[in-house]
XYZ file of C-alpha atoms in Angstrom:
556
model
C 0.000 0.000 0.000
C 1.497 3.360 -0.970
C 1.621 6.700 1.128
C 0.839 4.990 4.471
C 3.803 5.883 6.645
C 6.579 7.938 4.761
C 7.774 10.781 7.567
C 9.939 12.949 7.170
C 13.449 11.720 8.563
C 15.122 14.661 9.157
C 18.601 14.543 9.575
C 21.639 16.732 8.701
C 21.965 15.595 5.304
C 18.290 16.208 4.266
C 18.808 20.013 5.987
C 21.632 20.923 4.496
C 20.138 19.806 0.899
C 17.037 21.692 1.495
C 19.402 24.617 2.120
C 21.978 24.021 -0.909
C 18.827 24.044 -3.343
C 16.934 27.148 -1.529
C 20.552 28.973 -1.562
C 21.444 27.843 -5.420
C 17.847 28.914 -6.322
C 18.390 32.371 -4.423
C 21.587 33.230 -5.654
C 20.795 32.579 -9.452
C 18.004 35.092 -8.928
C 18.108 37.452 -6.180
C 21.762 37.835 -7.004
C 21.578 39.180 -10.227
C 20.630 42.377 -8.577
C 24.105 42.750 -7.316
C 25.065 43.004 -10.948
C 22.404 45.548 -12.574
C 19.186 45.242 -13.628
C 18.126 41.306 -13.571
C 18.533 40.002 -16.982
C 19.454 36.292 -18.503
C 22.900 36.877 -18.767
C 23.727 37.707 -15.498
C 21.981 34.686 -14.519
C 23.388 32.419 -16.653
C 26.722 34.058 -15.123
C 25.890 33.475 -11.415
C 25.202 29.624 -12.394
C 28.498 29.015 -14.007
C 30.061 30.724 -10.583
C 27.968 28.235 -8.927
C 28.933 24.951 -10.846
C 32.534 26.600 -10.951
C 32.843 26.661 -7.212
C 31.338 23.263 -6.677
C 33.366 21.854 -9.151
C 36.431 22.507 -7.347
C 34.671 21.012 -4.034
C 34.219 17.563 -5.881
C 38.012 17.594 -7.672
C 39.622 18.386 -4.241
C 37.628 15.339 -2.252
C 38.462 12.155 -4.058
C 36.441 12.403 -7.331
C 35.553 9.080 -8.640
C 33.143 9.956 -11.572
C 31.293 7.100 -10.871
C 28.714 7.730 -13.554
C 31.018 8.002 -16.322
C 32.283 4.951 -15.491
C 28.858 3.333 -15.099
C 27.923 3.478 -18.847
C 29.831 3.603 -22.596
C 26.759 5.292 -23.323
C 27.033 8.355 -21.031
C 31.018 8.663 -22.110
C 29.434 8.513 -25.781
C 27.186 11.290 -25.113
C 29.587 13.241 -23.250
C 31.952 13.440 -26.136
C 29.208 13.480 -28.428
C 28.345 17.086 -26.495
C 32.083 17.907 -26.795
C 32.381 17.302 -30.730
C 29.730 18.914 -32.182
C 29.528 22.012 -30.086
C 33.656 22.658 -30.036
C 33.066 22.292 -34.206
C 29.960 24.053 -34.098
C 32.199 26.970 -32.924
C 34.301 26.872 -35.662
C 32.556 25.519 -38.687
C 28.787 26.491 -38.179
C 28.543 29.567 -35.531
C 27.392 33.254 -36.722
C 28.919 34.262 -33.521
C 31.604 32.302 -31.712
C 32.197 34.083 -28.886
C 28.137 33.229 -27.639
C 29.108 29.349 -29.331
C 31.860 28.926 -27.361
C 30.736 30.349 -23.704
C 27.255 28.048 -23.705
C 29.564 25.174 -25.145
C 31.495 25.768 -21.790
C 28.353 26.447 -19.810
C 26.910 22.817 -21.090
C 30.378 21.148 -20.414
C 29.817 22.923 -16.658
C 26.130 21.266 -16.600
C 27.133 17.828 -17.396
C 30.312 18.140 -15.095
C 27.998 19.040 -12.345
C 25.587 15.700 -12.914
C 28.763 13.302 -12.984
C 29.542 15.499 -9.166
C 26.360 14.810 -7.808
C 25.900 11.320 -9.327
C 29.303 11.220 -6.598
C 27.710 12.986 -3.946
C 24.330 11.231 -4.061
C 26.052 7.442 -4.083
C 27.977 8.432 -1.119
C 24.772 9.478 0.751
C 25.350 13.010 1.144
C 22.390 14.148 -0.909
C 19.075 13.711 0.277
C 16.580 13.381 -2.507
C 13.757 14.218 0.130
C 15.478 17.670 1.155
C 15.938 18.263 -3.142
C 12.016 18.350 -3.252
C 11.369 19.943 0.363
C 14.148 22.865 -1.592
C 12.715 23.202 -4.529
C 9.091 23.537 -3.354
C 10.559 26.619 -0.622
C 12.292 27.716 -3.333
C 9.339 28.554 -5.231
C 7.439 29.953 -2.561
C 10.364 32.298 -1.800
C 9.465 33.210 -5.002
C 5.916 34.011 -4.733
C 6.874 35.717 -1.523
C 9.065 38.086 -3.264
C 5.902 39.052 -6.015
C 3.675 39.113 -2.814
C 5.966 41.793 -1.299
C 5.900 43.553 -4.733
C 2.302 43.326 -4.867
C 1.753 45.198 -1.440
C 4.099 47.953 -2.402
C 2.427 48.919 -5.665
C -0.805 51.613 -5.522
C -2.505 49.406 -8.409
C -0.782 46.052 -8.864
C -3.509 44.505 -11.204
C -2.295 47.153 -13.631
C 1.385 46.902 -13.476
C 3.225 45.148 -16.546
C 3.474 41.881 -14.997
C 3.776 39.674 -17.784
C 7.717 41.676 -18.470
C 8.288 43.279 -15.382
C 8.402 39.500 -13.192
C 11.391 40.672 -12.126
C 13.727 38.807 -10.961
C 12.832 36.553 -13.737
C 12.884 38.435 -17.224
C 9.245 37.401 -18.376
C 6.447 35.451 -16.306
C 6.662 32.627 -18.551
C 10.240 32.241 -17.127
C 8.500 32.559 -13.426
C 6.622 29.292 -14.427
C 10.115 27.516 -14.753
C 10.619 26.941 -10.839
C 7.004 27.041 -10.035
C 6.201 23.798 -12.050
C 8.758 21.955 -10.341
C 7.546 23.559 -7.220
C 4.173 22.522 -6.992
C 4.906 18.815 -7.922
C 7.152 19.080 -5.193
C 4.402 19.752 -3.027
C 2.400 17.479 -4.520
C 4.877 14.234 -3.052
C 4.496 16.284 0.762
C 0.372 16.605 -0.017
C 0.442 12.434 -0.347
C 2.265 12.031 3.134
C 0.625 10.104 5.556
C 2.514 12.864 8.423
C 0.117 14.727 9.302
C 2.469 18.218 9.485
C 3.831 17.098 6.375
C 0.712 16.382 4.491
C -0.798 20.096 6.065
C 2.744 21.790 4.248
C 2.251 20.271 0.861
C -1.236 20.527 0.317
C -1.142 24.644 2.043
C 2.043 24.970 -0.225
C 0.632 23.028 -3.712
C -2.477 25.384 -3.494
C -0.125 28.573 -3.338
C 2.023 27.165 -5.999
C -0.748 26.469 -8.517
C -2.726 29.377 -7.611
C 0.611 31.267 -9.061
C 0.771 28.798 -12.093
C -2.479 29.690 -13.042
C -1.950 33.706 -12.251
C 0.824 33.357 -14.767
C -1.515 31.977 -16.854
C 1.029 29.909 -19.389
C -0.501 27.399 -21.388
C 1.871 25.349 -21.743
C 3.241 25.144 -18.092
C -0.428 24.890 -16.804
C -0.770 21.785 -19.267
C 2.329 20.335 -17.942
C 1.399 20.802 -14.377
C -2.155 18.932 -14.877
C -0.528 15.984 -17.198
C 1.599 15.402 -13.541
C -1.234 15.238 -11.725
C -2.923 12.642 -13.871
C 0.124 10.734 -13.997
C 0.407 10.804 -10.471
C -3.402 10.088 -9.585
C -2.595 6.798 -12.239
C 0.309 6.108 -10.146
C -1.864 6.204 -6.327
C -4.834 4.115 -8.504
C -2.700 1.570 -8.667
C -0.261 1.173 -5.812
C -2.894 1.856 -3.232
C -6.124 0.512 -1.871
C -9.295 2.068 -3.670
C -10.324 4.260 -0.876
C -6.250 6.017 -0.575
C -7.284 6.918 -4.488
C -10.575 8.716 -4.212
C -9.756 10.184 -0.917
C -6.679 11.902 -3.170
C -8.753 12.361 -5.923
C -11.397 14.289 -3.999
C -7.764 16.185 -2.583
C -6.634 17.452 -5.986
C -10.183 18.289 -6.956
C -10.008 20.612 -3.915
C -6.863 22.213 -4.410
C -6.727 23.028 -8.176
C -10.227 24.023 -7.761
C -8.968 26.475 -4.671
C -5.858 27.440 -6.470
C -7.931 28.700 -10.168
C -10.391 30.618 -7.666
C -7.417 32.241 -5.593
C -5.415 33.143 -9.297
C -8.824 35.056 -10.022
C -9.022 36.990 -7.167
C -5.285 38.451 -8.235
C -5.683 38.684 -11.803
C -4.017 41.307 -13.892
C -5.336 43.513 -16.469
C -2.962 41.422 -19.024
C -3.733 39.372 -21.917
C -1.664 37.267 -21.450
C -1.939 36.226 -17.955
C -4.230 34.265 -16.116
C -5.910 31.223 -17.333
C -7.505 31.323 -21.332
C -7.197 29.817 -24.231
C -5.258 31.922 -26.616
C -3.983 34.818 -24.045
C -7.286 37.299 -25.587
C -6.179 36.152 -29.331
C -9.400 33.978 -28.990
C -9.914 34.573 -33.030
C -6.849 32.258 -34.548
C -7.122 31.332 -38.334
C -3.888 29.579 -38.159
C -2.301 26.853 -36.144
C 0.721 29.053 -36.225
C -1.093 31.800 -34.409
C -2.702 29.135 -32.018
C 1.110 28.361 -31.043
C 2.550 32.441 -30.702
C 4.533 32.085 -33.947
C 5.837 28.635 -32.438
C 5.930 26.645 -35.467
C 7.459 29.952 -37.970
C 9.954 29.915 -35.299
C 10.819 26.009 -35.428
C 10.582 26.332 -39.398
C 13.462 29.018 -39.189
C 15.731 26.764 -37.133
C 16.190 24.236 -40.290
C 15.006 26.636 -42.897
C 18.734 26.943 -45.442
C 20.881 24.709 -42.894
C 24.059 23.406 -44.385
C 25.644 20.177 -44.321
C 28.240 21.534 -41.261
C 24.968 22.868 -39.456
C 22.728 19.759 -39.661
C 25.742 17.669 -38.587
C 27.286 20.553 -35.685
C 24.358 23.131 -35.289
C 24.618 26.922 -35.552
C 26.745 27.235 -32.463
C 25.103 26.827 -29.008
C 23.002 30.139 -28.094
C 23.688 30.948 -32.008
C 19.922 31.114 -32.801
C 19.500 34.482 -31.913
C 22.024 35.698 -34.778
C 20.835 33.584 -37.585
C 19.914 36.294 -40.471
C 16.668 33.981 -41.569
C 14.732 33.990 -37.720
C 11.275 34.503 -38.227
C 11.413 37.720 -35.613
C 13.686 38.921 -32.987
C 13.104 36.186 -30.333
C 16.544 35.205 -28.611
C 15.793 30.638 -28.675
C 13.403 28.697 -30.814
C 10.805 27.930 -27.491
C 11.634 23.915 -27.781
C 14.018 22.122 -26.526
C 14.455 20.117 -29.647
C 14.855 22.565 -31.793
C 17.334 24.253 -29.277
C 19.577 21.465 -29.334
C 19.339 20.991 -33.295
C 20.430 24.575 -33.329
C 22.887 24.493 -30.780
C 24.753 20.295 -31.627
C 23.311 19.533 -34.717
C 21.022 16.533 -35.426
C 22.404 13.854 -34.357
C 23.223 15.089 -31.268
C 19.591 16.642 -30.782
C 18.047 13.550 -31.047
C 20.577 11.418 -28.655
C 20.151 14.102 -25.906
C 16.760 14.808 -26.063
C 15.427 11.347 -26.324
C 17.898 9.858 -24.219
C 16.096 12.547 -21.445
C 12.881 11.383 -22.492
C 13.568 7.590 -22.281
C 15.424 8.077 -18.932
C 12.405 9.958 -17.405
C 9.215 7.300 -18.743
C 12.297 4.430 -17.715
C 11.548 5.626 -14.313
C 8.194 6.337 -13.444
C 7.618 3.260 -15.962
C 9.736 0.976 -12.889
C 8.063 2.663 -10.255
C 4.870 1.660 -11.691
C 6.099 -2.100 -11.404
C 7.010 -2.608 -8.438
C 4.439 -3.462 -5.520
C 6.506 -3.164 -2.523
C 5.907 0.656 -1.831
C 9.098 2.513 0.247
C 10.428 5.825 0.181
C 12.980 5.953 -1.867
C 10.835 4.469 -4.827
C 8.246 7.135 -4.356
C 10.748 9.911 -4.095
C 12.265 8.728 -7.561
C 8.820 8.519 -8.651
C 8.347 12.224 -8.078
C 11.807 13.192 -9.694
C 10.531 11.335 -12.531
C 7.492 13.857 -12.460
C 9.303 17.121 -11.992
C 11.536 15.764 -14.708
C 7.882 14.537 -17.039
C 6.839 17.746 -16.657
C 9.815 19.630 -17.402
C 10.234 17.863 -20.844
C 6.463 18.226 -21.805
C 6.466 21.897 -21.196
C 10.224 21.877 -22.948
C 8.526 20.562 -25.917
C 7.174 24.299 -27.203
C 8.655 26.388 -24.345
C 12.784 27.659 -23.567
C 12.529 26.416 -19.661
C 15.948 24.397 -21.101
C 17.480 27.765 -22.075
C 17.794 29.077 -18.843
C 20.818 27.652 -16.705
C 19.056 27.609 -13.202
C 16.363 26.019 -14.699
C 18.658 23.032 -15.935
C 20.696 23.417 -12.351
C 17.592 22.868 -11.050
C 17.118 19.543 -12.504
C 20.602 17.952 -12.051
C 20.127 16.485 -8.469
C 17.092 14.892 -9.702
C 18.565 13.543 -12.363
C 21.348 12.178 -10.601
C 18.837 10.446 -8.523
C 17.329 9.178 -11.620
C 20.987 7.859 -12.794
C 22.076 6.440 -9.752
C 19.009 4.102 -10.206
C 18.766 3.299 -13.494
C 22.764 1.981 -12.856
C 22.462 0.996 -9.955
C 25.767 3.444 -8.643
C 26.850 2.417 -5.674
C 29.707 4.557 -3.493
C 33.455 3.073 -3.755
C 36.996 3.753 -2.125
C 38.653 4.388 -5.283
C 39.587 7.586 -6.606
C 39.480 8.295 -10.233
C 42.771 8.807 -12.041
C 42.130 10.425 -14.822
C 39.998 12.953 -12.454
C 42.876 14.522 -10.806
C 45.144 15.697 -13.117
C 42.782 15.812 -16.670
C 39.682 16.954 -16.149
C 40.998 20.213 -13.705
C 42.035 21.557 -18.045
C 38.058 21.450 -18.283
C 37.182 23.099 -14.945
C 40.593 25.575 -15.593
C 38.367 26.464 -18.984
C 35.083 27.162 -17.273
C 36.912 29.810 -14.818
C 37.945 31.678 -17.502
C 34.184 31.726 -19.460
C 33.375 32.972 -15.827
C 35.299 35.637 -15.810
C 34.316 36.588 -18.916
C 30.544 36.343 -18.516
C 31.269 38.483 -14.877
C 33.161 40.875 -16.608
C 30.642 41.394 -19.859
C 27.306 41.388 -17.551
C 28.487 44.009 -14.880
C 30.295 46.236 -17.906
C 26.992 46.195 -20.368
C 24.260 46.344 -17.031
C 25.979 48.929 -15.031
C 24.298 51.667 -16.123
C 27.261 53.974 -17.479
C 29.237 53.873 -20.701
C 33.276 52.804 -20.482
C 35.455 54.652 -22.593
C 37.035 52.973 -25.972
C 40.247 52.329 -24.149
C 38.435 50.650 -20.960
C 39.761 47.672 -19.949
C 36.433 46.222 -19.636
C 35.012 47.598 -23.058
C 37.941 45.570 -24.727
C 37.056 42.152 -23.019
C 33.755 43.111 -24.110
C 34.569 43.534 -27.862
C 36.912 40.928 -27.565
C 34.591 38.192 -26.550
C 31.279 39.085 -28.496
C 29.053 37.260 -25.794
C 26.873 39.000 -25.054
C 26.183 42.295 -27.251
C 22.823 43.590 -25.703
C 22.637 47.395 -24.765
C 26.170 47.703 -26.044
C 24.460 50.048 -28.690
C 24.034 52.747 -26.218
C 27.918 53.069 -26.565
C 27.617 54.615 -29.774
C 26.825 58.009 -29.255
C 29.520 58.416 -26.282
C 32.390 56.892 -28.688
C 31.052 59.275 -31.199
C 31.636 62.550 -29.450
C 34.834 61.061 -28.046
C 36.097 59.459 -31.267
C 34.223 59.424 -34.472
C 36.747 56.490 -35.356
C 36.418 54.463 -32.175
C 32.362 54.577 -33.112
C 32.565 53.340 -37.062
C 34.748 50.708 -35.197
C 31.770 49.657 -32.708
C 29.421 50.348 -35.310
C 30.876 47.554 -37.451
C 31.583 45.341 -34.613
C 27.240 45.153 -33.831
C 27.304 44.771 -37.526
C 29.189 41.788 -37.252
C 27.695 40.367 -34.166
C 25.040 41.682 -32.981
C 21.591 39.826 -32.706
C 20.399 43.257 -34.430
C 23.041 43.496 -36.859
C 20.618 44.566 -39.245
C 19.671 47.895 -37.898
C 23.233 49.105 -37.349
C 23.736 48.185 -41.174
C 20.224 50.411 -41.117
C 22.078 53.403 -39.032
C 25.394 53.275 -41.773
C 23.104 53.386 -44.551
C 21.299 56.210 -43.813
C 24.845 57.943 -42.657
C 26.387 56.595 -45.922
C 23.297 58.804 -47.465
C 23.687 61.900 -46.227
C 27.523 62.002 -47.185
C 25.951 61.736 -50.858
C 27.152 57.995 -51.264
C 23.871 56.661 -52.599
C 24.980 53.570 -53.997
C 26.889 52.304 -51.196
C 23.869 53.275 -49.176
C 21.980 51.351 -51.315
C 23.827 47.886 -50.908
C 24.003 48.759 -47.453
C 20.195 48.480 -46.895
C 20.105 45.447 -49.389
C 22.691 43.891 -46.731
C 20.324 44.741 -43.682
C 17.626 43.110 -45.502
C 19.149 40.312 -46.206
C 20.214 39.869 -41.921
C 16.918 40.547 -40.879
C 14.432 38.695 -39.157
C 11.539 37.411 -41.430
C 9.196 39.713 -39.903
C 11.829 42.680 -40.157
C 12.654 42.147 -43.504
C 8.502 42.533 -44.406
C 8.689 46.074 -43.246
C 11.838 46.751 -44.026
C 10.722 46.170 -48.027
C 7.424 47.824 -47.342
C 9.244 50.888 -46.277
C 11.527 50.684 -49.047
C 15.742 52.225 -48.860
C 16.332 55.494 -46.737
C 15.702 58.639 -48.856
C 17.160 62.283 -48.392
């Protein structure tokens, strides 16, 4: 019989896990504050400091690696991951300096799983204090918006669907709340009575947010786990267990739609519909928010070297052909074909998929009901959902996101290989791999260095220290337009030289083409102004490049 005595065993190890995903969670988010205004990049900076620093942890306490050595087919995909996005770099990227830093930051992720594959087999990761972190985590979260909400003279009509600050838009909010409230959803099952009271209190809040957000997509997700997991009580436990958790869930999504209502936001796009107010959709197309034109432009004119390596990892935002000025293709797929290539897209992302069903499939067998099958049933879950809302969302974009998911899916690994602690220490761990950790400092100091130079708020002058690592690492290139008037009353040569540079790799590199045509113009040079504009239309965005031929070249 399942969920009949599963307590909470607290012990030092479960504590400290709970606080290593609260504090991971907190400092991906909060801490971006600390470097300007919150924004991806910082984010995805913070992380890599994170996996950095806990990196070094692992490689000075007897590293064994143990799930590397566990399967040919994890080495196979590791180098796999290697191959295609170090050539992607070279042979398929529109701008390598973004290739090569989220090649590094993937290297970092997968680093981080063969860690806490380690630290999990040695019992010093408790899978119970993973899901008791991740569901705080989340309402830390809705805390913060609460606090928001009370300092605001008319919160229903503030921009919440961009201003979910700390996370750049609320569908990105969504990305720990799903997790969240599944994580609540193993505490609502609990037989504990204090337990039991926290997760069904705590998967109310949590879906009461999911539905204020109001994405389609993430709401599906969440109610596909709850199905799965009603399947999964209907038949491990007696018949009476299953409608008395029925009638639970009934209660609490029912609670949490009425509670979203009574804080909804004069925003289309928020709350729970449909089509966001777009209820009048001719297309499938518009039905999916440009989804599918955006998938189409992933493999619309790929090359040989970019169906075999990709465009470069975090290279979609640059291709000339996107269909508009969206910064990932909103699937994981099609992320991966864009980032590795095809082969690579389809080894990853099904091998994810057949890991996940592989383990809620096995918990489904077996008949002897105990904790630690339960708790990998629910990492299983978080991990379901994750891939179903992955499947026309970016939640695999976002670093913390994936973070997020590592500990679970070392769970999930240790399992399925049945990893077991040893005495031995890896060789190979202690001199080789520190040339792959050595490599991720240095992206790190470049991502640190990029963020807090482009987000501060004030321009650095052309001979800045940081403006050159900036320029000479074209990572990240947003905002870095606002240096072009400074440079230009400083140096009218130092600003043709930055103007080019955004021509060359910015995601907009069409409009600065744009700005040099119409300059280009008024110095009487019509014909160079001419094939100037024909260049910008040929780099823009398929929605762009409409206008851009509706409006026609710049005139005097």
């Amino acid at each position: 019989m399942a969920f009949d005595s599963r307590p909470i065993e607290w012990s030092w190890t479960l504590i400290l896990s709970v606080l290593l995903v609260v504090g991971v969670v907190t400092i991906s988010l909060f801490g971006q504050y600390l470097m300007g205004p919150p924004n991806i990049h910082s984010a995805r900076a913070l992380v890599m400091l994170l996996e950095v620093s806990g990196l070094i942890l692992w490689l000075v306490n007897k590293p064994q690696a143990l799930l590397v050595g566990a399967s040919m087919a994890i080495r196979l995909c590791g180098v796999l991951l290697l191959v295609t996005g170090t050539a992607g770099v070279f042979f398929a990227a529109h701008n390598w300096g973004a290739a090569i830093i989220g090649q590094i930051e993937w290297i970092a992720h997968f680093l981080v799983l063969v860690a806490l594959v380690d630290v999990y087999a040695r019992g010093r990761l408790s899978l119970e204090g993973v899901l008791l972190g991740i569901c705080v985590a989340g309402l830390l979260a809705i805390s913060f918006f609460a606090f928001r909400w009370i300092q605001m003279e008319n919160p229903a009509d503030f921009n919440w669907f961009w201003g979910a600050y700390p996370f750049l838009h609320i569908r990105h909010f969504a990305f720990l709340i799903l997790p969240a409230a599944i994580s609540a959803f193993y505490f609502a099952v609990s037989a504990e009575r204090i337990a039991k009271c926290f997760g069904i209190v705590s998967m109310t809040v949590l879906l009461a947010a999911l539905f204020w957000a109001g994405g389609r997509a993430s709401v599906g997700a969440a109610l596909i786990a709850l199905l799965v997991g009603l399947l999964f009580v209907a038949t491990t436990a007696h018949r009476g267990s299953f409608f008395k958790l029925l009638l639970q869930v009934l209660i609490v999504t029912s609670a949490a739609a009425a509670i979203s209502e009574l804080f909804s936001v004069n925003h289309p796009g928020m709350g729970l519909s449909f089509n966001h107010g777009r209820e009048v959709a001719d297309t499938v197309d518009a039905v999916s928010s440009g989804r599918l034109s955006i998938w189409f432009s992933v493999v619309d004119n790929m090359t040989w070297q970019q169906w075999l390596f990709g465009h470069g990892v975090d290279n979609y935002r640059y291709l000339p052909n996107r269909y508009d000025e969206t910064v990932h293709p909103h699937s994981w797929f099609f992320q991966a074909l864009s980032a590795w290539g095809a082969l690579a897209a389809v080894v990853l992302v099904g091998g994810l998929w057949a890991l996940t069903l592989r383990v809620i499939y096995m918990q489904f067998r077996i008949k002897d009901r105990s904790k630690p099958n339960d708790l990998l049933f629910f990492s299983g879950l978080i991990l379901l959902s994750y891939l179903v809302l992955s499947l026309v969302d970016g939640n695999f974009y976002h670093s913390w996101g994936v973070l997020l998911l590592l500990p679970l899916l070392a769970a999930c690994f240790c399992n399925f290989y049945r990893i077991s602690a040893t005495t031995a220490q890896s060789k190979s761990l202690a001199s080789g791999w520190l040339y792959g950790v050595a490599a991720i400092i240095v992206a790190v100091v470049v991502q640190i260095v990029n963020v807090t130079t482009i987000f501060r708020g004030s321009v650095p002058a052309p001979n800045d220290w940081r403006s050159q690592v900036v320029l000479a690492v074209p990572y990240n290139t947003i905002l870095v337009a606002n240096w072009l008037e400074p440079w230009q009353q400083v140096d009218q040569n130092e600003m043709l030289r930055l103007l080019r540079w955004l021509q060359t790799y910015s995601a907009d590199k069409y409009r600065f083409m744009l700005i040099e045509s119409e300059m280009l113009l008024q110095e009487g040079y019509k014909e160079a102004s001419l094939n100037m504009y024909e260049k910008a239309v040929n780099s823009a965005p398929a929605r762009a490049k409409k206008k851009l031929i509706e409006l026609g070249p710049p005139e005097l």
